[in-house]
Amino acid sequence: MTTTPFPAGYARLQEALGELPAEQRGTPFVAALAELAELQATRRASGGGFVILPEWAEIFDRHFPPVQP
């Protein structure tokens, strides 16, 4: 059985959002969402398909990096 990085990335996203003060919660999320939307728009404009889950995980990792021990 293989595991996908998406659930771990999503969990880090939720954790990071919970740690931010209320007035700052949108900032990293908006940046990640904007990157995702731009990638999807570029992909669709070139006749490609949808952004796949591993790509979502890469975007989450950039904006909500894993905590290093």
Coordinates of N, CA and C in Angstrom, one line a residue:
M1 N 0.8 -1.2 0.0 CA 0.0 0.0 0.0 C 0.9 1.2 0.0
T2 N 0.6 2.1 -0.9 CA 1.4 3.4 -1.0 C 0.6 4.5 -0.3
T3 N 1.3 5.5 0.2 CA 0.6 6.6 0.8 C 0.9 7.8 -0.1
T4 N -0.1 8.7 -0.1 CA 0.0 9.9 -0.9 C 0.5 11.1 0.0
P5 N 1.2 12.0 -0.5 CA 1.7 13.1 0.4 C 0.6 14.1 0.7
F6 N -0.6 14.0 -0.1 CA -1.6 15.0 0.1 C -2.2 15.1 1.5
P7 N -2.6 14.0 2.2 CA -3.1 14.1 3.5 C -2.2 14.8 4.5
A8 N -0.9 14.5 4.4 CA 0.1 15.1 5.3 C 0.2 16.6 5.0
G9 N 0.3 17.0 3.8 CA 0.3 18.4 3.4 C -0.9 19.2 3.9
Y10 N -2.1 18.5 3.7 CA -3.3 19.2 4.1 C -3.3 19.3 5.6
A11 N -2.9 18.3 6.3 CA -2.8 18.4 7.8 C -1.9 19.6 8.3
R12 N -0.8 19.7 7.6 CA 0.1 20.9 7.9 C -0.5 22.2 7.6
L13 N -1.3 22.2 6.5 CA -2.0 23.5 6.2 C -3.0 23.8 7.3
Q14 N -3.8 22.9 7.7 CA -4.7 23.1 8.8 C -4.0 23.6 10.1
E15 N -2.9 22.9 10.4 CA -2.2 23.2 11.6 C -1.6 24.6 11.5
A16 N -1.0 25.0 10.4 CA -0.4 26.3 10.2 C -1.5 27.4 10.3
L17 N -2.6 27.1 9.7 CA -3.7 28.1 9.8 C -4.2 28.3 11.2
G18 N -4.2 27.3 12.0 CA -4.7 27.3 13.4 C -3.7 28.1 14.3
E19 N -2.4 28.1 13.9 CA -1.4 28.8 14.7 C -1.3 30.3 14.4
L20 N -1.8 30.7 13.3 CA -1.7 32.1 13.0 C -2.7 33.0 13.7
P21 N -2.4 34.2 14.0 CA -3.4 35.1 14.5 C -4.5 35.3 13.5
A22 N -5.7 35.6 14.0 CA -6.9 35.7 13.1 C -6.6 36.6 11.9
E23 N -6.0 37.8 12.2 CA -5.8 38.7 11.1 C -4.8 38.3 10.0
Q24 N -4.0 37.3 10.3 CA -3.0 36.8 9.3 C -3.4 35.4 8.7
R25 N -4.4 34.8 9.1 CA -4.7 33.5 8.7 C -4.9 33.3 7.2
G26 N -5.3 34.4 6.5 CA -5.5 34.2 5.0 C -4.2 34.3 4.2
T27 N -3.2 35.0 4.7 CA -2.0 35.3 3.9 C -1.4 34.1 3.3
P28 N -0.9 33.1 4.0 CA -0.2 31.9 3.3 C -1.2 31.1 2.6
F29 N -2.5 31.0 3.1 CA -3.5 30.3 2.4 C -3.8 30.9 1.0
V30 N -3.9 32.2 1.0 CA -4.2 32.9 -0.2 C -3.1 32.8 -1.2
A31 N -1.8 32.8 -0.8 CA -0.7 32.6 -1.6 C -0.7 31.2 -2.2
A32 N -1.0 30.2 -1.4 CA -1.0 28.8 -1.9 C -2.2 28.7 -2.9
L33 N -3.3 29.2 -2.6 CA -4.5 29.1 -3.5 C -4.2 29.9 -4.8
A34 N -3.6 31.0 -4.8 CA -3.2 31.8 -6.0 C -2.3 31.0 -6.9
E35 N -1.3 30.3 -6.2 CA -0.3 29.5 -7.0 C -1.1 28.3 -7.7
L36 N -1.9 27.7 -6.9 CA -2.7 26.6 -7.4 C -3.6 27.0 -8.6
A37 N -4.3 28.2 -8.4 CA -5.2 28.7 -9.5 C -4.4 29.0 -10.7
E38 N -3.2 29.6 -10.5 CA -2.4 30.0 -11.7 C -1.9 28.8 -12.4
L39 N -1.5 27.7 -11.7 CA -1.0 26.5 -12.3 C -2.2 25.8 -13.1
Q40 N -3.4 25.8 -12.5 CA -4.5 25.2 -13.2 C -4.9 26.0 -14.4
A41 N -4.9 27.3 -14.3 CA -5.2 28.1 -15.5 C -4.2 27.9 -16.6
T42 N -3.0 27.8 -16.3 CA -1.9 27.6 -17.3 C -2.1 26.2 -17.9
R43 N -2.4 25.3 -17.1 CA -2.6 23.9 -17.6 C -3.7 23.8 -18.5
R44 N -4.9 24.4 -18.1 CA -6.1 24.3 -19.0 C -5.9 25.1 -20.3
A45 N -5.2 26.2 -20.2 CA -4.9 27.0 -21.4 C -4.1 26.3 -22.4
S46 N -3.3 25.4 -22.0 CA -2.4 24.6 -22.9 C -3.1 23.3 -23.3
G47 N -4.3 23.1 -22.9 CA -5.0 21.9 -23.3 C -4.7 20.7 -22.3
G48 N -4.1 21.0 -21.2 CA -3.8 20.0 -20.2 C -5.0 19.7 -19.3
G49 N -4.7 18.8 -18.4 CA -5.8 18.4 -17.4 C -5.7 19.1 -16.1
F50 N -6.2 18.5 -15.1 CA -6.3 19.1 -13.8 C -5.0 19.0 -13.1
V51 N -4.7 19.8 -12.1 CA -3.6 19.7 -11.2 C -3.8 18.5 -10.4
I52 N -2.8 17.6 -10.3 CA -3.0 16.4 -9.6 C -2.5 16.5 -8.1
L53 N -3.0 15.6 -7.3 CA -2.7 15.7 -5.8 C -1.2 15.8 -5.5
P54 N -0.3 15.1 -6.1 CA 1.1 15.4 -5.7 C 1.5 16.8 -6.0
E55 N 1.0 17.5 -7.0 CA 1.3 18.9 -7.2 C 0.7 19.8 -6.1
W56 N -0.5 19.4 -5.7 CA -1.1 20.2 -4.6 C -0.2 20.1 -3.4
A57 N 0.3 18.9 -3.1 CA 1.2 18.6 -2.0 C 2.5 19.5 -2.1
E58 N 3.0 19.6 -3.3 CA 4.2 20.4 -3.5 C 3.9 21.9 -3.1
I59 N 2.8 22.3 -3.6 CA 2.4 23.7 -3.3 C 2.2 23.9 -1.8
F60 N 1.5 23.0 -1.1 CA 1.3 23.1 0.3 C 2.7 23.1 1.0
D61 N 3.6 22.3 0.5 CA 4.9 22.2 1.2 C 5.7 23.5 1.0
R62 N 5.5 24.2 -0.1 CA 6.2 25.5 -0.3 C 5.6 26.5 0.7
H63 N 4.3 26.6 0.9 CA 3.7 27.6 1.7 C 3.5 27.2 3.2
F64 N 3.5 25.9 3.4 CA 3.4 25.4 4.8 C 4.4 24.3 5.0
P65 N 5.7 24.6 5.0 CA 6.7 23.6 5.0 C 6.6 22.7 6.3
P66 N 7.0 21.4 6.1 CA 7.0 20.6 7.3 C 8.0 21.1 8.4
V67 N 7.7 20.9 9.6 CA 8.5 21.4 10.7 C 9.7 20.4 10.8
Q68 N 10.9 20.9 10.8 CA 12.1 20.1 11.0 C 12.3 19.7 12.4
P69 N 12.6 18.5 12.7 CA 12.9 18.1 14.2 C 14.1 18.7 14.7

